[in-house]
Short mmCIF file of C-alpha atoms (C1' of nucleotides) in Angstrom, two decimals:
data_model
loop_
_atom_site.label_atom_id
_atom_site.label_comp_id
_atom_site.label_asym_id
_atom_site.label_seq_id
_atom_site.Cartn_x
_atom_site.Cartn_y
_atom_site.Cartn_z
CA MET A 1124 71.83 -51.79 -61.41
CA ASP A 1125 72.58 -54.04 -58.44
CA LYS A 1126 75.36 -56.61 -58.49
CA ARG A 1127 72.97 -59.54 -58.49
CA SER A 1128 71.39 -58.35 -61.72
CA LEU A 1129 74.78 -57.64 -63.26
CA ILE A 1130 75.85 -61.21 -62.48
CA ILE A 1131 72.61 -62.64 -63.88
CA ASN A 1132 72.96 -60.73 -67.14
CA SER A 1133 76.58 -61.71 -67.66
CA ALA A 1134 75.95 -65.33 -66.75
CA LEU A 1135 73.04 -65.53 -69.19
CA LYS A 1136 75.08 -64.06 -72.02
CA LEU A 1137 78.15 -66.23 -71.46
CA PHE A 1138 76.26 -69.47 -70.81
CA VAL A 1139 74.37 -69.13 -74.08
CA GLU A 1140 77.52 -68.13 -75.93
CA HIS A 1141 79.91 -70.77 -74.59
CA GLY A 1142 77.77 -73.27 -72.70
CA PHE A 1143 77.94 -74.11 -69.02
CA HIS A 1144 81.19 -75.99 -69.46
CA GLY A 1145 82.81 -73.22 -71.43
CA THR A 1146 81.99 -70.49 -68.94
CA ALA A 1147 84.17 -70.08 -65.84
CA THR A 1148 82.66 -68.36 -62.83
CA SER A 1149 85.63 -66.00 -62.86
CA LYS A 1150 84.73 -64.95 -66.42
CA ILE A 1151 81.16 -64.21 -65.33
CA ALA A 1152 82.38 -62.07 -62.44
CA GLN A 1153 84.82 -60.28 -64.73
CA ASP A 1154 82.15 -59.57 -67.34
CA ALA A 1155 79.76 -58.34 -64.65
CA GLY A 1156 82.43 -56.06 -63.22
CA VAL A 1157 82.33 -57.58 -59.76
CA ALA A 1158 84.86 -59.51 -57.73
CA ASN A 1159 85.19 -63.25 -57.91
CA GLY A 1160 83.94 -63.77 -54.41
CA THR A 1161 80.87 -61.58 -54.87
CA LEU A 1162 79.32 -64.10 -57.23
CA PHE A 1163 79.44 -66.75 -54.51
CA GLN A 1164 77.70 -64.47 -52.04
CA TYR A 1165 74.64 -64.35 -54.28
CA PHE A 1166 74.85 -67.95 -55.51
CA LYS A 1167 76.38 -70.62 -53.27
CA THR A 1168 77.57 -72.74 -56.19
CA LYS A 1169 77.79 -72.55 -59.97
CA GLU A 1170 75.03 -75.12 -60.16
CA GLU A 1171 72.76 -72.98 -58.01
CA LEU A 1172 73.44 -70.09 -60.37
CA VAL A 1173 72.35 -72.09 -63.41
CA ILE A 1174 69.17 -73.32 -61.73
CA SER A 1175 68.28 -69.92 -60.31
CA LEU A 1176 68.63 -68.38 -63.74
CA TYR A 1177 66.38 -71.03 -65.25
CA ILE A 1178 63.59 -70.44 -62.72
CA HIS A 1179 64.09 -66.69 -62.96
CA PHE A 1180 63.59 -66.53 -66.71
CA LYS A 1181 60.79 -69.07 -66.82
CA ASP A 1182 58.98 -66.94 -64.27
CA GLU A 1183 59.58 -63.90 -66.42
CA LEU A 1184 58.02 -65.67 -69.41
CA SER A 1185 55.08 -66.95 -67.35
CA GLU A 1186 54.40 -63.51 -66.00
CA TYR A 1187 54.53 -62.00 -69.48
CA ILE A 1188 51.98 -64.51 -70.74
CA SER A 1189 49.52 -64.09 -67.88
CA LYS A 1190 49.90 -60.30 -67.98
CA ASN A 1191 48.54 -60.36 -71.53
CA THR A 1192 45.84 -62.97 -71.01
CA SER A 1193 42.44 -61.65 -69.96
CA GLU A 1194 40.46 -64.07 -67.82
CA ASN A 1195 37.02 -63.74 -69.36
CA ALA A 1196 37.82 -64.24 -73.03
CA ASP A 1197 36.61 -67.33 -74.86
CA ILE A 1198 38.91 -70.33 -74.92
CA LYS A 1199 40.21 -69.86 -78.43
CA LYS A 1200 41.00 -66.21 -77.89
CA ALA A 1201 42.68 -66.92 -74.55
CA LEU A 1202 44.77 -69.73 -75.98
CA LYS A 1203 45.71 -67.61 -78.97
CA THR A 1204 46.87 -64.81 -76.70
CA GLN A 1205 48.98 -67.23 -74.71
CA VAL A 1206 50.59 -68.75 -77.79
CA LEU A 1207 51.22 -65.37 -79.40
CA SER A 1208 52.59 -63.93 -76.15
CA SER A 1209 55.01 -66.82 -75.81
CA LEU A 1210 56.26 -66.31 -79.33
CA ILE A 1211 56.60 -62.56 -78.99
CA TRP A 1212 58.51 -62.94 -75.74
CA ALA A 1213 60.74 -65.62 -77.23
CA LEU A 1214 61.50 -63.50 -80.30
CA ASP A 1215 62.16 -60.43 -78.16
CA ASN A 1216 64.31 -62.37 -75.70
CA THR A 1217 66.15 -64.89 -77.85
CA THR A 1218 69.04 -65.22 -75.43
CA LYS A 1219 66.78 -65.95 -72.47
CA PHE A 1220 64.71 -68.37 -74.53
CA ARG A 1221 67.80 -70.19 -75.77
CA PHE A 1222 69.01 -70.46 -72.21
CA ILE A 1223 65.71 -71.98 -71.09
CA GLN A 1224 65.91 -74.53 -73.90
CA GLN A 1225 69.52 -75.29 -73.08
CA VAL A 1226 68.78 -76.05 -69.43
CA HIS A 1227 65.61 -77.90 -70.37
CA THR A 1228 67.53 -80.49 -72.42
CA SER A 1229 70.46 -80.66 -70.01
CA PRO A 1230 70.92 -82.85 -66.92
CA TYR A 1231 70.55 -79.69 -64.81
CA ILE A 1232 66.79 -79.92 -65.31
CA THR A 1233 66.64 -82.84 -62.87
CA GLN A 1234 68.02 -80.54 -60.16
CA VAL A 1235 65.17 -78.07 -60.56
CA ASP A 1236 62.50 -78.42 -57.89
CA GLN A 1237 59.59 -80.37 -59.38
CA ASP A 1238 56.98 -78.33 -57.52
CA VAL A 1239 58.31 -75.11 -58.99
CA LEU A 1240 58.03 -76.60 -62.49
CA LYS A 1241 54.52 -77.85 -61.77
CA ASN A 1242 53.32 -74.46 -60.54
CA GLN A 1243 54.61 -72.85 -63.72
CA VAL A 1244 52.55 -75.01 -66.10
CA GLU A 1245 49.48 -75.24 -63.87
CA PRO A 1246 47.70 -72.11 -65.25
CA HIS A 1247 48.14 -73.29 -68.84
CA LEU A 1248 46.82 -76.76 -68.09
CA PHE A 1249 43.80 -75.20 -66.48
CA LEU A 1250 42.76 -73.41 -69.67
CA ILE A 1251 43.14 -76.61 -71.69
CA GLN A 1252 41.16 -78.56 -69.11
CA LYS A 1253 38.35 -76.03 -69.38
CA GLY A 1254 38.43 -76.31 -73.17
CA ILE A 1255 38.07 -80.08 -73.04
CA LYS A 1256 35.29 -79.98 -70.45
CA GLU A 1257 33.32 -77.55 -72.60
CA GLY A 1258 33.74 -79.83 -75.59
CA ILE A 1259 35.65 -77.20 -77.53
CA LEU A 1260 38.95 -79.06 -77.55
CA LYS A 1261 39.35 -82.73 -78.54
CA PRO A 1262 38.93 -85.19 -75.65
CA LEU A 1263 42.62 -86.00 -75.30
CA PRO A 1264 44.88 -86.05 -72.22
CA VAL A 1265 45.58 -82.52 -71.00
CA ASP A 1266 49.30 -83.15 -70.88
CA LEU A 1267 49.29 -84.32 -74.48
CA ILE A 1268 47.56 -81.20 -75.74
CA TYR A 1269 49.93 -79.07 -73.67
CA ALA A 1270 52.92 -80.91 -75.13
CA LEU A 1271 51.64 -80.39 -78.67
CA ILE A 1272 51.04 -76.68 -78.14
CA SER A 1273 54.44 -76.17 -76.50
CA SER A 1274 56.26 -77.99 -79.24
CA GLN A 1275 54.41 -76.03 -81.91
CA ILE A 1276 55.63 -72.81 -80.28
CA PHE A 1277 59.12 -74.23 -80.10
CA GLY A 1278 59.06 -75.34 -83.74
CA LEU A 1279 57.72 -72.05 -84.99
CA TYR A 1280 60.33 -70.17 -82.97
CA GLN A 1281 63.03 -72.30 -84.59
CA TYR A 1282 61.63 -71.51 -88.04
CA LEU A 1283 61.20 -67.80 -87.46
CA THR A 1284 64.68 -67.32 -86.05
CA SER A 1285 66.30 -69.26 -88.88
CA GLN A 1286 64.56 -67.15 -91.55
CA LYS A 1287 64.97 -63.43 -92.06
CA LEU A 1288 61.36 -62.40 -92.45
CA SER A 1289 59.83 -58.93 -92.12
CA LYS A 1290 57.75 -58.26 -89.01
CA THR A 1291 54.60 -58.31 -91.18
CA LYS A 1292 55.46 -61.64 -92.78
CA GLN A 1293 56.38 -62.98 -89.33
CA ASN A 1294 53.03 -62.05 -87.82
CA GLU A 1295 51.27 -63.51 -90.84
CA THR A 1296 53.05 -66.81 -90.31
CA ILE A 1297 52.21 -66.79 -86.62
CA GLU A 1298 48.53 -66.12 -87.35
CA THR A 1299 48.33 -68.84 -89.99
CA THR A 1300 50.04 -71.49 -87.90
CA PHE A 1301 47.91 -70.71 -84.88
CA GLU A 1302 44.77 -71.29 -86.92
CA MET A 1303 46.27 -74.59 -88.09
CA LEU A 1304 47.09 -75.53 -84.50
CA TRP A 1305 43.58 -74.65 -83.35
CA ASN A 1306 41.96 -76.69 -86.14
CA MET A 1307 44.16 -79.60 -85.12
CA LEU A 1308 43.10 -79.44 -81.47
CA ALA A 1309 39.46 -78.36 -81.72
CA MET B 515 83.64 -104.70 -79.51
CA ASP B 516 86.37 -102.36 -80.73
CA LYS B 517 87.76 -99.57 -78.57
CA ARG B 518 86.21 -96.84 -80.67
CA SER B 519 82.73 -98.20 -80.05
CA LEU B 520 83.45 -98.68 -76.36
CA ILE B 521 84.50 -95.04 -76.10
CA ILE B 522 81.41 -93.87 -78.02
CA ASN B 523 79.06 -95.83 -75.78
CA SER B 524 80.64 -94.60 -72.57
CA ALA B 525 80.81 -91.00 -73.77
CA LEU B 526 77.15 -91.09 -74.77
CA LYS B 527 76.07 -92.48 -71.42
CA LEU B 528 78.14 -90.08 -69.32
CA PHE B 529 77.39 -86.97 -71.39
CA VAL B 530 73.65 -87.55 -71.05
CA GLU B 531 73.99 -88.35 -67.36
CA HIS B 532 76.28 -85.51 -66.30
CA GLY B 533 76.45 -83.12 -69.24
CA PHE B 534 79.54 -82.16 -71.24
CA HIS B 535 80.81 -80.03 -68.41
CA GLY B 536 80.37 -82.75 -65.82
CA THR B 537 82.13 -85.45 -67.82
CA ALA B 538 85.92 -85.65 -67.82
CA THR B 539 87.64 -87.40 -70.68
CA SER B 540 89.46 -89.52 -68.13
CA LYS B 541 86.12 -90.73 -66.76
CA ILE B 542 85.02 -91.71 -70.27
CA ALA B 543 88.21 -93.69 -70.84
CA GLN B 544 87.86 -95.34 -67.46
CA ASP B 545 84.23 -96.31 -68.09
CA ALA B 546 85.14 -97.65 -71.52
CA GLY B 547 87.98 -99.68 -70.06
CA VAL B 548 90.66 -98.09 -72.19
CA ALA B 549 93.65 -95.93 -71.38
CA ASN B 550 93.45 -92.15 -71.19
CA GLY B 551 95.55 -91.66 -74.27
CA THR B 552 93.56 -94.10 -76.37
CA LEU B 553 90.58 -91.76 -76.43
CA PHE B 554 92.73 -89.08 -78.02
CA GLN B 555 93.88 -91.47 -80.71
CA TYR B 556 90.32 -91.81 -81.96
CA PHE B 557 89.20 -88.23 -81.24
CA LYS B 558 91.74 -85.42 -81.42
CA THR B 559 89.90 -83.25 -78.86
CA LYS B 560 86.95 -83.51 -76.51
CA GLU B 561 85.05 -81.13 -78.76
CA GLU B 562 85.65 -83.37 -81.75
CA LEU B 563 84.30 -86.27 -79.71
CA VAL B 564 81.05 -84.42 -78.94
CA ILE B 565 80.54 -83.38 -82.55
CA SER B 566 81.42 -86.80 -83.95
CA LEU B 567 78.92 -88.42 -81.64
CA TYR B 568 76.24 -85.98 -82.74
CA ILE B 569 76.76 -86.69 -86.43
CA HIS B 570 77.12 -90.40 -85.73
CA PHE B 571 73.76 -90.72 -84.00
CA LYS B 572 71.92 -88.40 -86.35
CA ASP B 573 73.15 -90.58 -89.20
CA GLU B 574 71.94 -93.64 -87.34
CA LEU B 575 68.48 -92.08 -87.00
CA SER B 576 68.41 -90.96 -90.63
CA GLU B 577 69.40 -94.41 -91.81
CA TYR B 578 66.71 -96.01 -89.66
CA ILE B 579 64.07 -93.74 -91.16
CA SER B 580 65.06 -94.25 -94.78
CA LYS B 581 65.45 -98.00 -94.24
CA ASN B 582 61.76 -98.17 -93.36
CA THR B 583 60.50 -95.75 -95.99
CA SER B 584 59.54 -97.28 -99.33
CA GLU B 585 60.03 -94.97 -102.29
CA ASN B 586 56.85 -95.54 -104.24
CA ALA B 587 54.25 -95.10 -101.53
CA ASP B 588 51.83 -92.18 -101.59
CA ILE B 589 52.86 -89.01 -99.79
CA LYS B 590 50.75 -89.53 -96.71
CA LYS B 591 51.90 -93.10 -96.22
CA ALA B 592 55.54 -92.13 -96.75
CA LEU B 593 55.35 -89.23 -94.32
CA LYS B 594 53.57 -91.38 -91.78
CA THR B 595 56.28 -94.00 -92.00
CA GLN B 596 58.94 -91.35 -91.49
CA VAL B 597 57.21 -89.85 -88.47
CA LEU B 598 56.48 -93.21 -86.88
CA SER B 599 60.02 -94.44 -87.56
CA SER B 600 61.45 -91.37 -85.88
CA LEU B 601 59.31 -91.90 -82.82
CA ILE B 602 60.03 -95.59 -82.58
CA TRP B 603 63.76 -94.98 -82.87
CA ALA B 604 63.61 -92.19 -80.30
CA LEU B 605 61.67 -94.33 -77.84
CA ASP B 606 64.03 -97.27 -78.39
CA ASN B 607 67.11 -95.09 -78.10
CA THR B 608 66.22 -92.52 -75.47
CA THR B 609 69.82 -91.88 -74.48
CA LYS B 610 70.91 -91.24 -78.05
CA PHE B 611 67.87 -89.04 -78.69
CA ARG B 612 68.48 -87.03 -75.53
CA PHE B 613 72.07 -86.56 -76.59
CA ILE B 614 71.01 -85.26 -79.99
CA GLN B 615 68.63 -82.79 -78.35
CA GLN B 616 71.31 -81.75 -75.89
CA VAL B 617 73.82 -80.91 -78.60
CA HIS B 618 71.12 -79.34 -80.74
CA THR B 619 70.35 -76.69 -78.11
CA SER B 620 73.98 -76.19 -77.09
CA PRO B 621 76.62 -73.88 -78.56
CA TYR B 622 78.36 -77.00 -79.95
CA ILE B 623 75.80 -77.06 -82.76
CA THR B 624 77.53 -74.09 -84.39
CA GLN B 625 80.69 -76.19 -84.70
CA VAL B 626 78.92 -78.88 -86.72
CA ASP B 627 79.60 -78.67 -90.44
CA GLN B 628 76.58 -76.97 -92.06
CA ASP B 629 76.78 -79.13 -95.18
CA VAL B 630 76.54 -82.28 -93.10
CA LEU B 631 73.41 -80.95 -91.40
CA LYS B 632 71.93 -79.92 -94.74
CA ASN B 633 72.49 -83.34 -96.28
CA GLN B 634 70.74 -84.96 -93.37
CA VAL B 635 67.47 -83.02 -93.76
CA GLU B 636 67.53 -82.94 -97.57
CA PRO B 637 65.62 -86.23 -98.10
CA HIS B 638 62.84 -85.15 -95.75
CA LEU B 639 62.48 -81.76 -97.38
CA PHE B 640 62.21 -83.49 -100.74
CA LEU B 641 59.14 -85.46 -99.70
CA ILE B 642 57.45 -82.32 -98.37
CA GLN B 643 58.31 -80.42 -101.56
CA LYS B 644 56.70 -83.16 -103.60
CA GLY B 645 53.59 -83.02 -101.42
CA ILE B 646 53.23 -79.28 -101.93
CA LYS B 647 53.79 -79.50 -105.67
CA GLU B 648 51.10 -82.15 -105.99
CA GLY B 649 48.69 -79.95 -104.04
CA ILE B 650 48.38 -82.51 -101.25
CA LEU B 651 50.10 -80.40 -98.59
CA LYS B 652 49.24 -76.77 -97.87
CA PRO B 653 51.21 -74.22 -99.95
CA LEU B 654 53.50 -73.13 -97.13
CA PRO B 655 57.30 -72.78 -97.02
CA VAL B 656 58.95 -76.20 -97.00
CA ASP B 657 61.12 -75.30 -94.02
CA LEU B 658 58.06 -74.27 -92.04
CA ILE B 659 56.28 -77.57 -92.63
CA TYR B 660 59.47 -79.44 -91.77
CA ALA B 661 59.81 -77.43 -88.54
CA LEU B 662 56.21 -78.18 -87.58
CA ILE B 663 56.60 -81.91 -88.21
CA SER B 664 59.90 -82.10 -86.34
CA SER B 665 58.54 -80.26 -83.36
CA GLN B 666 55.44 -82.44 -83.29
CA ILE B 667 57.70 -85.50 -83.08
CA PHE B 668 59.71 -83.83 -80.36
CA GLY B 669 56.61 -82.85 -78.39
CA LEU B 670 55.06 -86.28 -78.65
CA TYR B 671 58.33 -87.87 -77.57
CA GLN B 672 58.36 -85.62 -74.51
CA TYR B 673 54.81 -86.62 -73.68
CA LEU B 674 55.30 -90.34 -74.22
CA THR B 675 58.46 -90.51 -72.12
CA SER B 676 56.89 -88.56 -69.27
CA GLN B 677 53.89 -90.89 -69.12
CA LYS B 678 54.00 -94.60 -68.36
CA LEU B 679 51.68 -95.91 -71.06
CA SER B 680 51.37 -99.45 -72.36
CA LYS B 681 52.81 -100.15 -75.81
CA THR B 682 49.26 -100.43 -77.18
CA LYS B 683 48.17 -97.11 -75.70
CA GLN B 684 51.43 -95.58 -76.94
CA ASN B 685 50.84 -96.69 -80.51
CA GLU B 686 47.25 -95.51 -80.31
CA THR B 687 48.44 -92.04 -79.27
CA ILE B 688 51.01 -91.98 -82.05
CA GLU B 689 48.39 -92.96 -84.65
CA THR B 690 45.90 -90.37 -83.42
CA THR B 691 48.38 -87.52 -83.30
CA PHE B 692 49.72 -88.34 -86.74
CA GLU B 693 46.23 -88.08 -88.18
CA MET B 694 45.89 -84.72 -86.42
CA LEU B 695 49.22 -83.59 -87.83
CA TRP B 696 48.25 -84.68 -91.31
CA ASN B 697 44.91 -82.86 -91.16
CA MET B 698 46.77 -79.78 -90.04
CA LEU B 699 49.19 -79.88 -92.96
CA ALA B 700 47.00 -81.22 -95.80
"C1'" DT C 275 112.75 -116.11 -86.26
"C1'" DA C 276 113.47 -111.19 -87.10
"C1'" DC C 277 111.84 -106.99 -88.15
"C1'" DA C 278 108.23 -103.21 -89.04
"C1'" DT C 279 103.99 -101.04 -88.29
"C1'" DT C 280 100.08 -100.18 -85.91
"C1'" DT C 281 97.64 -99.76 -81.68
"C1'" DG C 282 97.44 -99.05 -76.88
"C1'" DT C 283 99.23 -97.36 -72.45
"C1'" DG C 284 99.25 -94.46 -68.18
"C1'" DA C 285 102.25 -91.39 -65.79
"C1'" DC C 286 102.84 -86.75 -66.45
"C1'" DT C 287 102.14 -81.51 -67.07
"C1'" DG C 288 100.80 -76.82 -67.51
"C1'" DA C 289 96.69 -74.58 -67.34
"C1'" DT C 290 92.35 -73.77 -65.39
"C1'" DT C 291 88.75 -74.43 -62.13
"C1'" DA C 292 85.24 -73.63 -58.28
"C1'" DG C 293 85.16 -72.05 -54.09
"C1'" DT C 294 87.49 -69.82 -49.65
"C1'" DC C 295 88.82 -66.31 -46.57
"C1'" DA C 296 91.17 -62.65 -44.26
"C1'" DA C 297 91.25 -58.01 -45.22
"C1'" DT C 298 88.97 -53.75 -46.76
"C1'" DC C 299 85.36 -50.76 -47.78
"C1'" DA C 300 81.12 -47.72 -47.43
"C1'" DC C 301 78.26 -45.98 -44.34
"C1'" DA C 302 74.93 -45.71 -40.58
"C1'" DA C 303 74.20 -45.37 -35.60
"C1'" DT C 304 75.83 -43.87 -31.42
"C1'" DA D 512 85.23 -39.23 -33.64
"C1'" DT D 513 84.27 -44.15 -32.79
"C1'" DT D 514 82.29 -48.29 -33.33
"C1'" DG D 515 79.62 -51.85 -35.67
"C1'" DT D 516 77.86 -54.16 -39.75
"C1'" DG D 517 77.19 -56.20 -43.93
"C1'" DA D 518 78.69 -55.97 -48.62
"C1'" DT D 519 82.78 -56.44 -51.48
"C1'" DT D 520 87.26 -57.69 -52.68
"C1'" DG D 521 90.95 -60.49 -55.01
"C1'" DA D 522 94.85 -63.30 -53.82
"C1'" DC D 523 94.99 -67.92 -52.85
"C1'" DT D 524 94.49 -73.22 -53.00
"C1'" DA D 525 93.49 -77.92 -53.63
"C1'" DA D 526 91.58 -80.33 -57.11
"C1'" DT D 527 90.66 -81.32 -61.67
"C1'" DC D 528 91.14 -80.90 -66.42
"C1'" DA D 529 92.43 -81.80 -71.52
"C1'" DG D 530 95.94 -83.27 -73.91
"C1'" DT D 531 101.06 -85.21 -74.53
"C1'" DC D 532 104.63 -88.47 -74.95
"C1'" DA D 533 107.97 -92.06 -74.34
"C1'" DC D 534 107.47 -96.52 -74.30
"C1'" DA D 535 105.23 -101.29 -74.56
"C1'" DA D 536 102.28 -104.69 -76.54
"C1'" DA D 537 100.11 -106.65 -80.33
"C1'" DT D 538 99.77 -107.59 -84.98
"C1'" DG D 539 101.34 -108.26 -89.49
"C1'" DT D 540 104.95 -109.59 -92.95
"C1'" DA D 541 108.66 -112.11 -95.04
#
DNA sequence: TACATTTGTGACTGATTAGTCAATCACAAT
DNA sequence: ATTGTGATTGACTAATCAGTCACAAATGTA
């Protein structure tokens, strides 16, 4: 494992555990088993580290979703796959997901390049747009529908992580709530 | 205005602007126009300040909601009032709402007394429980329905603050999405 | 007025921080 | 063997931090 990855892993863990404020760069380096100065060779500043991590993990999530989404499925099926993929990834990568949330509600988010953020949501907006055009989804603003879907995922994630449900019961809940979401939007 | 309130206002503003990490206690005192030491008379530590603010503003929101909710309205009307109140408060107090979100996704949240948090959601859970018992809401776990409602509010807030809509258009969107939410849950 | 209590002050400190840099290392090319 | 190169190191520093404390001002009380 290369040093860059070691630093990323340690930073992720410590940031989520103690927050940005509570995590010294020296502690990250120590946890990663590299020298203090090495961290600053890969990331010019602590701020750059935080922002790089955010983009890194959001990309990872995006890639996971699109990897599982087939292009020529019907809208409902495609959207379902995207929602389920997001939830599965989030539940399998709670630390990364928490980190994304943490940055998302922090002032750091303003430092993230707007174009990068835009490119990440683009594919999802496209599917919604298609759904509206075909009259399958309600004729509402695309951004609004996207916001409602995202927040549903977020809310369900919150619920599922706060309860100790079996995998079966978990999947059941995910299925049920997706149908509810779909009925709300279609 | 007493010094405690001055400190609270300045802390709120600076925390949201620069994060917990980026805000020195001395800067808060300076902004509030009080001496360094005065801050520590009202809040023993910086951590206590953050947590006190969180509880303070969540209480403010809770009080605003219950102030507007009449007890003997039907379930739908009561829930609608609660959702709309939340949104109105959030849109009128964006800084406070951002702060609440910020703490909520940060490691600080684990330091907040669990009983305090429980008491704050209790009243809302009660209404949902009643709705399920009367067969008006779907027979799902109370916590799940609460999570879905909360996240809908959160998502709609995100959307409304990212768009520059007129007050009329805003209210229209809120009305529409509440009906959608209700149809999803009932 | 005199005294007591509460409230406020800001200079101070020991600890910690992000970031630097001269030195060292592993190793490939000559 | 020798030289060159880029990655790695960790001791170091200037700055900043949260929190303290001895004292002063304000307020209350009689």
